[in-house]
XYZ file of C-alpha atoms in Angstrom:
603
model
C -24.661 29.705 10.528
C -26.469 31.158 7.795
C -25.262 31.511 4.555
C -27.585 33.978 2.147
C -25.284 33.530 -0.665
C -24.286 29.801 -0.436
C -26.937 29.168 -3.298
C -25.230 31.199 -5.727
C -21.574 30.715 -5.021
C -21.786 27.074 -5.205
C -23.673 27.224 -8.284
C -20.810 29.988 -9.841
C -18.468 27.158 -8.295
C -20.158 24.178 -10.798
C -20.513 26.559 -13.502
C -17.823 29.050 -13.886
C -16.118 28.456 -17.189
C -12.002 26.494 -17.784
C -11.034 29.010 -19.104
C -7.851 28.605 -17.131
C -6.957 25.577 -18.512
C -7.429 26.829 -22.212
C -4.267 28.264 -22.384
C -1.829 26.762 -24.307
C 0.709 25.497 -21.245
C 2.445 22.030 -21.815
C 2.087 21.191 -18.164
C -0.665 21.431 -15.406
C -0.236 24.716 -12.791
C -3.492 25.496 -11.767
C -5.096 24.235 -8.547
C -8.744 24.298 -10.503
C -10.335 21.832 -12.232
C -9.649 23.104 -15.715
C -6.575 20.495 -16.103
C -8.738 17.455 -14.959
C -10.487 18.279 -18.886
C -7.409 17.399 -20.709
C -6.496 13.846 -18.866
C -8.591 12.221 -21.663
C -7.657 14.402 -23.945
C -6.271 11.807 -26.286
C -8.050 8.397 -25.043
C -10.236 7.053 -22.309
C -10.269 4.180 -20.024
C -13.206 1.671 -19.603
C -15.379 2.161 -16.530
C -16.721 -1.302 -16.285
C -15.117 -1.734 -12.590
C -18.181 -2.366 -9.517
C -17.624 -2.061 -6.143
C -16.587 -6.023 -5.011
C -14.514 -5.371 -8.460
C -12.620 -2.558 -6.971
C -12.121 -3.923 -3.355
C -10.984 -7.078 -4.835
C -8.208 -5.251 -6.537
C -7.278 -3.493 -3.059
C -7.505 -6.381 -1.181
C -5.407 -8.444 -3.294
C -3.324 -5.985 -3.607
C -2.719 -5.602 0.349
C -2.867 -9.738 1.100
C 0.711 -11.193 0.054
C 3.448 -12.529 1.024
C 3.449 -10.365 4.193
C 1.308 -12.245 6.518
C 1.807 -15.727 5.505
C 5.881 -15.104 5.592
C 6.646 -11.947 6.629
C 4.830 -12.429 10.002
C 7.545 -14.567 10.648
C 10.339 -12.679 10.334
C 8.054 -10.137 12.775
C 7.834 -12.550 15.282
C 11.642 -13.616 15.356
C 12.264 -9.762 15.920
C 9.864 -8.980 18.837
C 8.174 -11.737 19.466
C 4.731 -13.311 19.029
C 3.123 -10.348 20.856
C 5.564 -7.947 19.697
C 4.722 -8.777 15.707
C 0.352 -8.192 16.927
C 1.593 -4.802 18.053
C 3.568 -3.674 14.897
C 0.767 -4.611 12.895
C -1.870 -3.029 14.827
C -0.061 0.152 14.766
C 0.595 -0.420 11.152
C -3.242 -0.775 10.709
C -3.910 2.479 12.529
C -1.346 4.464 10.204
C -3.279 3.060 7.164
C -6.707 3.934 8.844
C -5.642 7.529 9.581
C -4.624 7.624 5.776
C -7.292 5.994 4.082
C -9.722 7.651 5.810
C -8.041 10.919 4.736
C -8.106 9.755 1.179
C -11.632 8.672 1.493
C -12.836 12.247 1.750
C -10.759 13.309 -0.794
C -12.007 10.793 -3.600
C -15.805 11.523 -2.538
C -14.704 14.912 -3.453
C -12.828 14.636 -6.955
C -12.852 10.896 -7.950
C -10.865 11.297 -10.664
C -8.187 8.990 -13.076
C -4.817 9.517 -11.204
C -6.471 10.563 -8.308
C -3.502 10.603 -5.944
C -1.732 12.036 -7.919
C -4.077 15.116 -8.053
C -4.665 15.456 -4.915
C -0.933 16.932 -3.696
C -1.063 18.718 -7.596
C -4.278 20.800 -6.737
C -4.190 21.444 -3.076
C -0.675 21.680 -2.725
C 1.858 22.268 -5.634
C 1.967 20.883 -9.249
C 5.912 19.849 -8.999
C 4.439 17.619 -5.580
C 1.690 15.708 -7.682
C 4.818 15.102 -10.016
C 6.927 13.682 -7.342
C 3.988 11.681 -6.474
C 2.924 9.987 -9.891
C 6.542 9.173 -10.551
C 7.760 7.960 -7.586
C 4.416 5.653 -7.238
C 4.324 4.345 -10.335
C 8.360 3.168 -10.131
C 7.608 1.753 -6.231
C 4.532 -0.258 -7.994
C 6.685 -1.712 -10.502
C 9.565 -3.127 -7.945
C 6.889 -3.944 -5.749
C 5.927 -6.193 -8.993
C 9.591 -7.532 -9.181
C 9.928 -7.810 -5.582
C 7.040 -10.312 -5.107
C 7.635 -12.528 -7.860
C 11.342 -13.074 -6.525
C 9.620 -13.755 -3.603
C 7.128 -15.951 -5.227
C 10.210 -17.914 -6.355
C 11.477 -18.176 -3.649
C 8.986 -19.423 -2.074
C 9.347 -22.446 -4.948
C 12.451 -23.689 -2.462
C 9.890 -25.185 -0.140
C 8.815 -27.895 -3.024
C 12.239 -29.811 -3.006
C 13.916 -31.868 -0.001
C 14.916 -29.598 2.869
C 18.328 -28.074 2.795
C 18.343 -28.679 -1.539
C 16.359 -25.912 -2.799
C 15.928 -25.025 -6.720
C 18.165 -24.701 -8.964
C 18.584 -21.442 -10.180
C 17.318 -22.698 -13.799
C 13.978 -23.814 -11.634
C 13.878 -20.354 -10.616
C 14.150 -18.775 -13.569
C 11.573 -21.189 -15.323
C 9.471 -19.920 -12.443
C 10.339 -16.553 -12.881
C 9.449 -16.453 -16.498
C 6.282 -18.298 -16.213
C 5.149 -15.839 -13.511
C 5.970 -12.753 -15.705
C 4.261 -14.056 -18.851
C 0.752 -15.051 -16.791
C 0.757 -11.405 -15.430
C 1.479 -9.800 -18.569
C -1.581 -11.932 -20.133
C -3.913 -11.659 -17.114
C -3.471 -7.418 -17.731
C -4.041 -7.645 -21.546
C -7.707 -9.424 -21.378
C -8.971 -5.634 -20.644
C -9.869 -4.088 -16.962
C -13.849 -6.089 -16.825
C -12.048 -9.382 -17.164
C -9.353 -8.623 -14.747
C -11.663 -7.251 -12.731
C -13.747 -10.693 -12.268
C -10.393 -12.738 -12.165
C -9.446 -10.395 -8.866
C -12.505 -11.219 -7.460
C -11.971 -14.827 -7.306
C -8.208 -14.402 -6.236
C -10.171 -12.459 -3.109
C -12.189 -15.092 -2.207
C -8.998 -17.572 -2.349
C -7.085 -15.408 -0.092
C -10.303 -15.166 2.434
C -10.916 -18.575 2.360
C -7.110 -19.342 2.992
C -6.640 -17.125 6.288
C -9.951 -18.696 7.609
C -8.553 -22.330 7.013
C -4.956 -20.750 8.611
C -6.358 -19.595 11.650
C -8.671 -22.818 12.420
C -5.456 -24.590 11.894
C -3.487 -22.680 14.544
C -6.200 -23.449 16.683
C -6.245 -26.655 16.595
C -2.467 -27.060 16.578
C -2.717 -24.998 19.698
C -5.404 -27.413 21.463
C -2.872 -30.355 20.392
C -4.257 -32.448 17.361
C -1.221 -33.438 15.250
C 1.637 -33.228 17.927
C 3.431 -30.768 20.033
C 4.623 -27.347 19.176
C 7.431 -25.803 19.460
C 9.263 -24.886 23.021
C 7.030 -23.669 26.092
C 3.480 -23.175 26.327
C 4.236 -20.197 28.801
C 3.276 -17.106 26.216
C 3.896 -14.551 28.754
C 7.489 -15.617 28.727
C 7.596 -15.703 25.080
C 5.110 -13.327 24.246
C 8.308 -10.312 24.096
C 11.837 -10.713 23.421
C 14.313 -9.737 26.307
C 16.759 -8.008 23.524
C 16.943 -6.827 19.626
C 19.197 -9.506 19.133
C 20.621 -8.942 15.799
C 21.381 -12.859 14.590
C 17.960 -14.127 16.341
C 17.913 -16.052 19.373
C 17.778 -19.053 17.473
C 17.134 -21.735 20.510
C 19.398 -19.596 22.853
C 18.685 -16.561 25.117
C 22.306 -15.725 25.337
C 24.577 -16.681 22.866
C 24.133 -16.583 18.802
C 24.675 -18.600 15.882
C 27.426 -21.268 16.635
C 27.653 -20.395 19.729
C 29.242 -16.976 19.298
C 28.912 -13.955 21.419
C 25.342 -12.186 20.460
C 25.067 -8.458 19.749
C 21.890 -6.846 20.855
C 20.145 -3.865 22.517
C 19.088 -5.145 26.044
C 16.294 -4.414 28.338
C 13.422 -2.089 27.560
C 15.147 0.242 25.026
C 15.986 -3.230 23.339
C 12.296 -4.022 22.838
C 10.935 -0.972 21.756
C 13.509 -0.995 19.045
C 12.338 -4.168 18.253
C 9.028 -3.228 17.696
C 9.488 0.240 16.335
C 11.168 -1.892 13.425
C 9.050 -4.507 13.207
C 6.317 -1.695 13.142
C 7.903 -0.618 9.644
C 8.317 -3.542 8.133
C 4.816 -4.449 8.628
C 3.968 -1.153 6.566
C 5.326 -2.854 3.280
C 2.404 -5.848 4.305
C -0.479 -3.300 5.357
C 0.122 -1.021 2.368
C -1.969 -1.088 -0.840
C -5.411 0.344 0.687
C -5.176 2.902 -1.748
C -5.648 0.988 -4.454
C -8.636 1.805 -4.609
C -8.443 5.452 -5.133
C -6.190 4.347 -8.692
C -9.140 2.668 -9.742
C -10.974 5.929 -9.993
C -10.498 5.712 -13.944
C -12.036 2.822 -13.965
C -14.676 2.922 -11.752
C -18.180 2.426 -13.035
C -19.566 4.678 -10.363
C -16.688 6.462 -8.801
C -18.289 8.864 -6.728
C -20.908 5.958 -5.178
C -18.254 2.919 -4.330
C -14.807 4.644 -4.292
C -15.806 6.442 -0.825
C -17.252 3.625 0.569
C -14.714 1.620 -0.320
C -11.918 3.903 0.621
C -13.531 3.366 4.350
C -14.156 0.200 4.972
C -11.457 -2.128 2.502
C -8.932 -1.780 4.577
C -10.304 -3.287 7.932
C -10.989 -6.622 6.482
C -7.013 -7.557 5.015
C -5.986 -5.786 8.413
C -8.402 -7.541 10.723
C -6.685 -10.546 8.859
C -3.251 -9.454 9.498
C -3.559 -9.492 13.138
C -6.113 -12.430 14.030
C -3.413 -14.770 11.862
C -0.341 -13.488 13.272
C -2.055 -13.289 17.131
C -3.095 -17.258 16.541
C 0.179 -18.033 15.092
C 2.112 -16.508 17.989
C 0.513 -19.232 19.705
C 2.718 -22.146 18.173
C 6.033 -20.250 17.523
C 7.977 -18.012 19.488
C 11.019 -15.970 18.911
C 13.182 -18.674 19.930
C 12.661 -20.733 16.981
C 15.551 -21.679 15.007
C 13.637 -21.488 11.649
C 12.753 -18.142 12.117
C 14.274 -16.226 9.842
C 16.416 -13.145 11.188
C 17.248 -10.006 7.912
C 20.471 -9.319 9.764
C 22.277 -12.765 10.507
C 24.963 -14.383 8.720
C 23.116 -17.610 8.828
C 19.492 -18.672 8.171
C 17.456 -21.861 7.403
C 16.783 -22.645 3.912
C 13.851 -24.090 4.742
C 10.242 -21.950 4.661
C 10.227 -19.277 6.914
C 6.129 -19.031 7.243
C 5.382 -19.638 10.937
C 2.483 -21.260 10.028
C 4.621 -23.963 7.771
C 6.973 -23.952 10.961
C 4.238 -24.727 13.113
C 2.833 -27.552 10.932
C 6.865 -29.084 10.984
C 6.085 -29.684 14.642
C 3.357 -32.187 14.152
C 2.545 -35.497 12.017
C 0.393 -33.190 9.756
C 2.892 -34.298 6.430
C 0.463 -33.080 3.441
C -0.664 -29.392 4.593
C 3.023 -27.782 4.158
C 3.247 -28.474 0.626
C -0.345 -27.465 -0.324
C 0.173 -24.048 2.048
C 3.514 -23.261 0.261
C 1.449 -23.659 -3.105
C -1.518 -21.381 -1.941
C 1.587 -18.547 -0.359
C 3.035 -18.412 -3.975
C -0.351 -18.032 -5.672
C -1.000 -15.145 -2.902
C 2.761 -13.779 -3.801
C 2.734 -13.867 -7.502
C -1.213 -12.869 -7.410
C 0.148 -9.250 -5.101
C 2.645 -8.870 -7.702
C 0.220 -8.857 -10.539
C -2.111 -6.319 -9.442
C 1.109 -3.965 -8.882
C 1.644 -4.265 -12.484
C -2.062 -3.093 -12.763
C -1.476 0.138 -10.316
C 1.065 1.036 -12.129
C 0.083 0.988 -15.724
C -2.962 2.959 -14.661
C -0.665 5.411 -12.876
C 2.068 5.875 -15.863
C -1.404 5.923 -18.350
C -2.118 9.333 -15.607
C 1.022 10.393 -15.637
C 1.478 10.413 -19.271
C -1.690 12.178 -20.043
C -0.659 15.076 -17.346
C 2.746 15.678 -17.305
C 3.807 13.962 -20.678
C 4.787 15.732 -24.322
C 2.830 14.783 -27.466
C 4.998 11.570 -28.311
C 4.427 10.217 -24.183
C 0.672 10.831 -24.754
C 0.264 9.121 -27.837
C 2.487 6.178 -26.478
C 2.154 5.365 -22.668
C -0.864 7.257 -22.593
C -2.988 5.701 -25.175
C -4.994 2.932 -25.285
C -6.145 -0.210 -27.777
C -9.595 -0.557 -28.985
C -10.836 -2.223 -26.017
C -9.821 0.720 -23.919
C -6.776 -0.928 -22.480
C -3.613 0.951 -21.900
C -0.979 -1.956 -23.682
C 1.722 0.319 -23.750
C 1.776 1.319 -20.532
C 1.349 -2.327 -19.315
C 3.980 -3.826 -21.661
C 6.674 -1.405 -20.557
C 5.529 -1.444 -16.765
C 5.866 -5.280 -17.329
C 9.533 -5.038 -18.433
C 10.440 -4.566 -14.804
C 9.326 -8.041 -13.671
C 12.870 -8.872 -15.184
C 14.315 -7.348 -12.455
C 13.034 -10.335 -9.869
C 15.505 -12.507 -11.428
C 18.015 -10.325 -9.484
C 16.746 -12.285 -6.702
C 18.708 -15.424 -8.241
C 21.809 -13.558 -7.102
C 21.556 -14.625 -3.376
C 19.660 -17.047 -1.712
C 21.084 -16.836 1.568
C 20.573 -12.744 2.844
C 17.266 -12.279 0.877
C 19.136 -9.300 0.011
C 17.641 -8.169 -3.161
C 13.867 -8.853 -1.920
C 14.689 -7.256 1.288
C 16.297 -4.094 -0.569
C 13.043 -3.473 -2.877
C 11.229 -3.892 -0.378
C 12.579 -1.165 1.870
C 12.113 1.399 -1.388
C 8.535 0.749 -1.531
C 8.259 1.138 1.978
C 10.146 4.138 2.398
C 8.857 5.599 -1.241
C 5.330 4.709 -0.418
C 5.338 6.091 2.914
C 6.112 9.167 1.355
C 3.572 9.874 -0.796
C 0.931 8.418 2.287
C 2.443 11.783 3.706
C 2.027 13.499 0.104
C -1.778 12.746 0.788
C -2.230 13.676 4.115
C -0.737 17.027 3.442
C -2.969 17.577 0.619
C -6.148 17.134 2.853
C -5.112 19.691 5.382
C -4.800 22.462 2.788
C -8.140 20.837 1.254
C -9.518 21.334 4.492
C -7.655 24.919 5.236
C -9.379 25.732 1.906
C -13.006 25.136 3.088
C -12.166 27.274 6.612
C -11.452 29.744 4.351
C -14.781 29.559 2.714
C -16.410 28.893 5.954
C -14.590 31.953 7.437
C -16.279 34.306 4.489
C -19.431 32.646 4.914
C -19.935 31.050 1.553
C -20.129 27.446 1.859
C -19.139 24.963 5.111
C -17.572 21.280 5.539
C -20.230 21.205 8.038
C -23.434 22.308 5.675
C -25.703 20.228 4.662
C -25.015 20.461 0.945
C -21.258 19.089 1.618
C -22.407 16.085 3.706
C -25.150 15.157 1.264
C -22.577 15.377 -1.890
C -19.438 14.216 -0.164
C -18.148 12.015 2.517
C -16.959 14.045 6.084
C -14.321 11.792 7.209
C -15.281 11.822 11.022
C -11.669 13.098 13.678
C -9.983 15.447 10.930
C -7.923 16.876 11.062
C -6.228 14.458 13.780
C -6.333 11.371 11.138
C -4.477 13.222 8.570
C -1.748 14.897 11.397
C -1.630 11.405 12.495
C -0.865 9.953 9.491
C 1.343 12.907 7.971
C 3.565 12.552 11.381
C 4.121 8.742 11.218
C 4.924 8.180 7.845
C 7.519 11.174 7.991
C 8.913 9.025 11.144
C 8.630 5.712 9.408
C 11.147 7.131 6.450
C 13.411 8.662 8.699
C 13.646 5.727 10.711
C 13.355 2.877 8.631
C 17.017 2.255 7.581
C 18.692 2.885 11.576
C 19.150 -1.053 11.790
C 21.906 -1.152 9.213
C 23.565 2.205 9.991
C 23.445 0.969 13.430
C 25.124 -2.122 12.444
C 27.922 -0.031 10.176
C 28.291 2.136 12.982
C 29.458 -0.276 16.009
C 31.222 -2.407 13.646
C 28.882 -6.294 12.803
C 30.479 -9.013 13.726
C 30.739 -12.761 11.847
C 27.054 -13.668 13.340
C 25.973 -10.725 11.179
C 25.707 -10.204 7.573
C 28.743 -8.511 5.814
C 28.829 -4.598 5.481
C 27.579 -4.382 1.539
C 24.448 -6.178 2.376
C 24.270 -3.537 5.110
C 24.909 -0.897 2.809
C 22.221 -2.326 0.059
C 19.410 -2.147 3.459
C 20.576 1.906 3.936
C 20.632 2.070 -0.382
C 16.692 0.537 0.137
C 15.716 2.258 2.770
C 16.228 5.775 1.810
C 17.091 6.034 -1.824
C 13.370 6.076 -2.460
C 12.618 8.926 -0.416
C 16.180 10.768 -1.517
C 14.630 10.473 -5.368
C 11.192 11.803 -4.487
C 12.659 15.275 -3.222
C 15.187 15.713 -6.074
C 12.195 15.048 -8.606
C 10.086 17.537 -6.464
C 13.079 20.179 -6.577
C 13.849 19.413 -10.159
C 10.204 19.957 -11.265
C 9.607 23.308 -9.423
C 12.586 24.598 -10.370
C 12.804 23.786 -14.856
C 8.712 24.641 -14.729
C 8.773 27.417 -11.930
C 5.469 26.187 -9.993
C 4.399 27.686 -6.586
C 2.736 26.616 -3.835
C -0.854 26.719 -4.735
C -2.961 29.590 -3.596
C -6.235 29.003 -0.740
C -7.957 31.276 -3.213
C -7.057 28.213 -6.625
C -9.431 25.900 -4.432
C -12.891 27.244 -5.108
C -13.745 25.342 -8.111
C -11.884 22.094 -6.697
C -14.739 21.030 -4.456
C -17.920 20.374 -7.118
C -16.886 18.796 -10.263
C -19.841 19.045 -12.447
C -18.948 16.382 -14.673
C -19.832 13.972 -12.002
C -23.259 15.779 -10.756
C -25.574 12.768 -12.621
C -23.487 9.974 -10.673
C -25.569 7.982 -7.752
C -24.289 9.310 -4.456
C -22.724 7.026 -1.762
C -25.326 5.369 0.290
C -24.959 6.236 4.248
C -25.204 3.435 6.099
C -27.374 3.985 9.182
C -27.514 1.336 12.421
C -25.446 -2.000 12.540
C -27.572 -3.354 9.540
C -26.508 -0.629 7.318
C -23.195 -1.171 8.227
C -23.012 -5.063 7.878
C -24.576 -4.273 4.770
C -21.984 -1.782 3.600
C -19.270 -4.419 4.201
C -21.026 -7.050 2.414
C -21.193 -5.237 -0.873
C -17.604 -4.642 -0.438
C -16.223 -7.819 0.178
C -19.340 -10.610 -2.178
């Protein structure tokens, strides 16, 4: 279609004055740019972050105690095939999403991108919502690995002893002052160090999945149970307690409580399918790194595409080759609603090594899972100093901005980091029971659940983004389909469907994700269950997250009276002028291009 005055509108678009943000309002309420201008209004960050810096970040991020432990807990649920289908469609609701966000941060690749994004396209009190609520799931995301980083400390001692909690706590402490250090040395630093904790974590799932293999072929000893994986491959129930060695009865012996049949094993999976959210989640770190970034508007869009297939790829090769070695009837398996589990390491890969005459690899492989916890939990204390720093500048009065949102000499924000790291303290919490997991298992079902809300936050935000172009495409001024668009920005390819997708699911996942325990409360658990309050704390986890991100929503529209922003607010949102001299993103063209592409992301 031609367009005789594209030329000029898009160049009244770049150069039409703020003077919409030079009035003198304490908070942000326009959908146009003019805000973005006062975000370093009172300091900067340092953009000294490349590309394999800012993947490393993500991927670090997204690899942690999920598949070498968690995939356990999958498998004991639904089985070995059951756990490969909850991650894959895990992995698709994180593809629909990031490649949503991907076209939104080749657009405005901006410090506290995500939480712009809902602020300008949709309302200001929903950006809000969405810095707060992210920055808080960070920070018990912190706490929640290094418990489990602990934790995972039981597997040095003779089975059935465990640490002391003193051990612990040593642990604990140790853990909290390394991350608080590894923060302060400034981003370029950090930046390296997470590059070398990426190439760790690749090396270790290549060394994991040769080492199912050859467990599988038979070098070391036997595995565990049948060889039939058809037969094993699905569970025949939700068994509540785990099957532990038996099809029909539970721990001790005792009567089991399950779902049966069909409707049994899609319940199995649907769950499974959200707990393997909390382990696929953290593509969008890269989006916080916007801030940062040395080119934003050249690696963040590339990177926003392609990260997240390589820590997903991972998630489901591992767990598919460790299905291979233990099934669901595994006693050591352990089961988030039984009265009784092993104190031994739940990893199935440190379950399948107990089944051969390998004696050396489970102590080095517990080692390398809390590095990979404790390493998770330290970049969460990175995303969310970077987000408070955002949220600070944006939302906060004079005394927040010259606190939490300043920064030292060397361009690091120390405030934010020191009081973000004051929340590590709550991992000692997990000293308080080491047989339910409870307190891990409670934090995290609110990052889940919290997380999985603003996922929806962002997908909304793109399909007023994109409503907003129609509109300009409708009164022939400019076109997500022109030339000029696809040369400056990156058109995510099957939108709106990705972002419908991806708004649909997560809404489901938070709905859904707390119906074991009320379930459970509901029919009345017996002994082979866990007792009601650790039921309760599961429904408290699951949906106390998303309960607090409306109330802060409600709470900020109603004290600053904001409105849902206007089609008409988006014309200046699209071409950000201050980024015009950036490199573009490269397009990759053929197979080359592409295997190129993913090379620079993941060197």
């Amino acid at each position: 279609m031609a367009r005789s005055k594209e030329a000029s509108t898009l160049h009244t678009f770049e150069t039409q004055s703020d003077s919409a943000s030079t009035t003198s309002s304490t908070r942000p309420t326009s959908g146009v740019p003019g805000y973005v201008a006062r975000l370093f209004e009172h300091d900067r960050l340092d953009r000294k972050l490349k590309r394999h810096h800012i993947t490393s970040i993500a991927f670090s991020g997204t690899v942690g105690i999920g598949l070498f432990v968690t995939s356990g807990e999958l498998i004991g649920i639904a089985g070995s095939a059951g756990s490969v289908i909850a991650f894959a469609v895990a992995g698709i609701v994180i593809v629909c999403v990031m490649r949503t966000l991907a076209e939104l941060v080749s657009v405005r690749p901006l410090s506290g991108a995500l939480i712009d994004y809902p602020h300008t396209f949709v309302d200001p009190a929903l950006g809000f919502a969405v810095g707060v609520m992210y920055w808080l799931a960070q920070c018990l995301c912190m706490a929640t690995l290094t418990a489990a980083a602990a934790r995972v400390g039981n597997n040095f001692v003779p089975s059935g002893q465990g640490l002391t909690s003193g051990q612990k706590a040593g642990i604990l402490g140790g853990l909290f002052v390394i991350t608080l250090l590894s923060n302060a040395l400034g981003v370029k630093i950090y930046g390296r160090l997470e590059r070398a904790v990426k190439w760790l974590k690749i090396m270790l799932i290549i060394a994991l999945c040769v080492l199912m293999i050859i467990i599988n072929v038979g070098v070391g000893g036997h595995t565990f149970g049948s060889t039939n994986y058809t037969q094993y491959a699905l569970v025949p129930s939700l068994r509540w307690e785990g099957f532990n060695g038996s099809s029909s009865t539970g721990p001790n012996n005792a009567p089991a409580l399950e779902i049966p049949g069909d409707s049994g094993r899609f319940l199995a999976i649907w769950t499974c399918i959200t707990l393997a959210m909390f382990a696929c989640m953290g593509g969008d770190y890269v989006v916080v790194t916007a801030g940062e970034a040395e080119s934003p508007r050249r690696d963040l869009p590339i990177a926003a595409r392609f990260m997240y297939l390589v820590p997903i790829s991972c998630y489901i090769l591992a767990s598919f080759l460790a299905g291979f070695n233990v099934n669901y009837m595994d006693p050591h398996l352990f089961h988030p609603w039984a009265s009784a589990n092993s104190s031994a390491s739940n990893s199935p890969f440190i379950i399948a090594l107990g089944y051969t005459t390998i004696k050396v690899l489970p102590t080095f492989l517990n080692g390398c899972f809390l590095f990979s916890a404790y390493t998770t939990g330290n970049t969460c204390l990175y995303i969310s100093s970077r987000t408070l720093f955002a949220i600070s500048q944006l939302y906060g009065n004079n005394f927040i901005k010259e606190t939490l949102g300043k920064t030292n000499s060397g361009h690091t924000p120390m405030a934010a980091i020191i009081f973000c790291s004051l929340f590590g303290f709550l991992a000692f919490l997990g000293l308080a029971d080491t047989t339910y997991n409870q307190p891990i298992l409670t934090l995290s079902a609110f990052f889940t659940g919290t997380v999985a809300c603003i996922y929806a936050s962002e997908c909304l935000a793109f399909l007023r983004f994109k409503a907003g172009l129609k509109r300009l495409e409708n009164h022939e001024i400019f076109s997500r389909d022109d030339d000029l668009y696809r040369q400056q920005h990156y058109r995510a390819h099957w939108q709106p469907l990705c972002a419908i997708f991806g708004l649909v699911a997560c809404v489901l996942i938070v709905l859904f994700s707390g119906w074991p325990a009320i379930y459970l409360l509901r029919v009345g658990a017996p002994s082979t269950v866990k007792p009601t309050s650790y039921l309760i704390a599961d429904v408290v986890g699951a949906y106390v997250g998303p309960v607090l991100f409306i109330v802060l929503y409600v709470l900020y529209k109603l004290i600053y009276k904001t409105r849902l922003q206007s089609l008409r607010d988006f014309e200046n949102a699209y071409f950000l002028p201050e980024f015009d001299d950036e490199p573009r993103a490269e397009v990759p063209k053929g197979w080359r291009g592409v295997l190129g592409v993913v090379w620079s992301l993941i060197r």
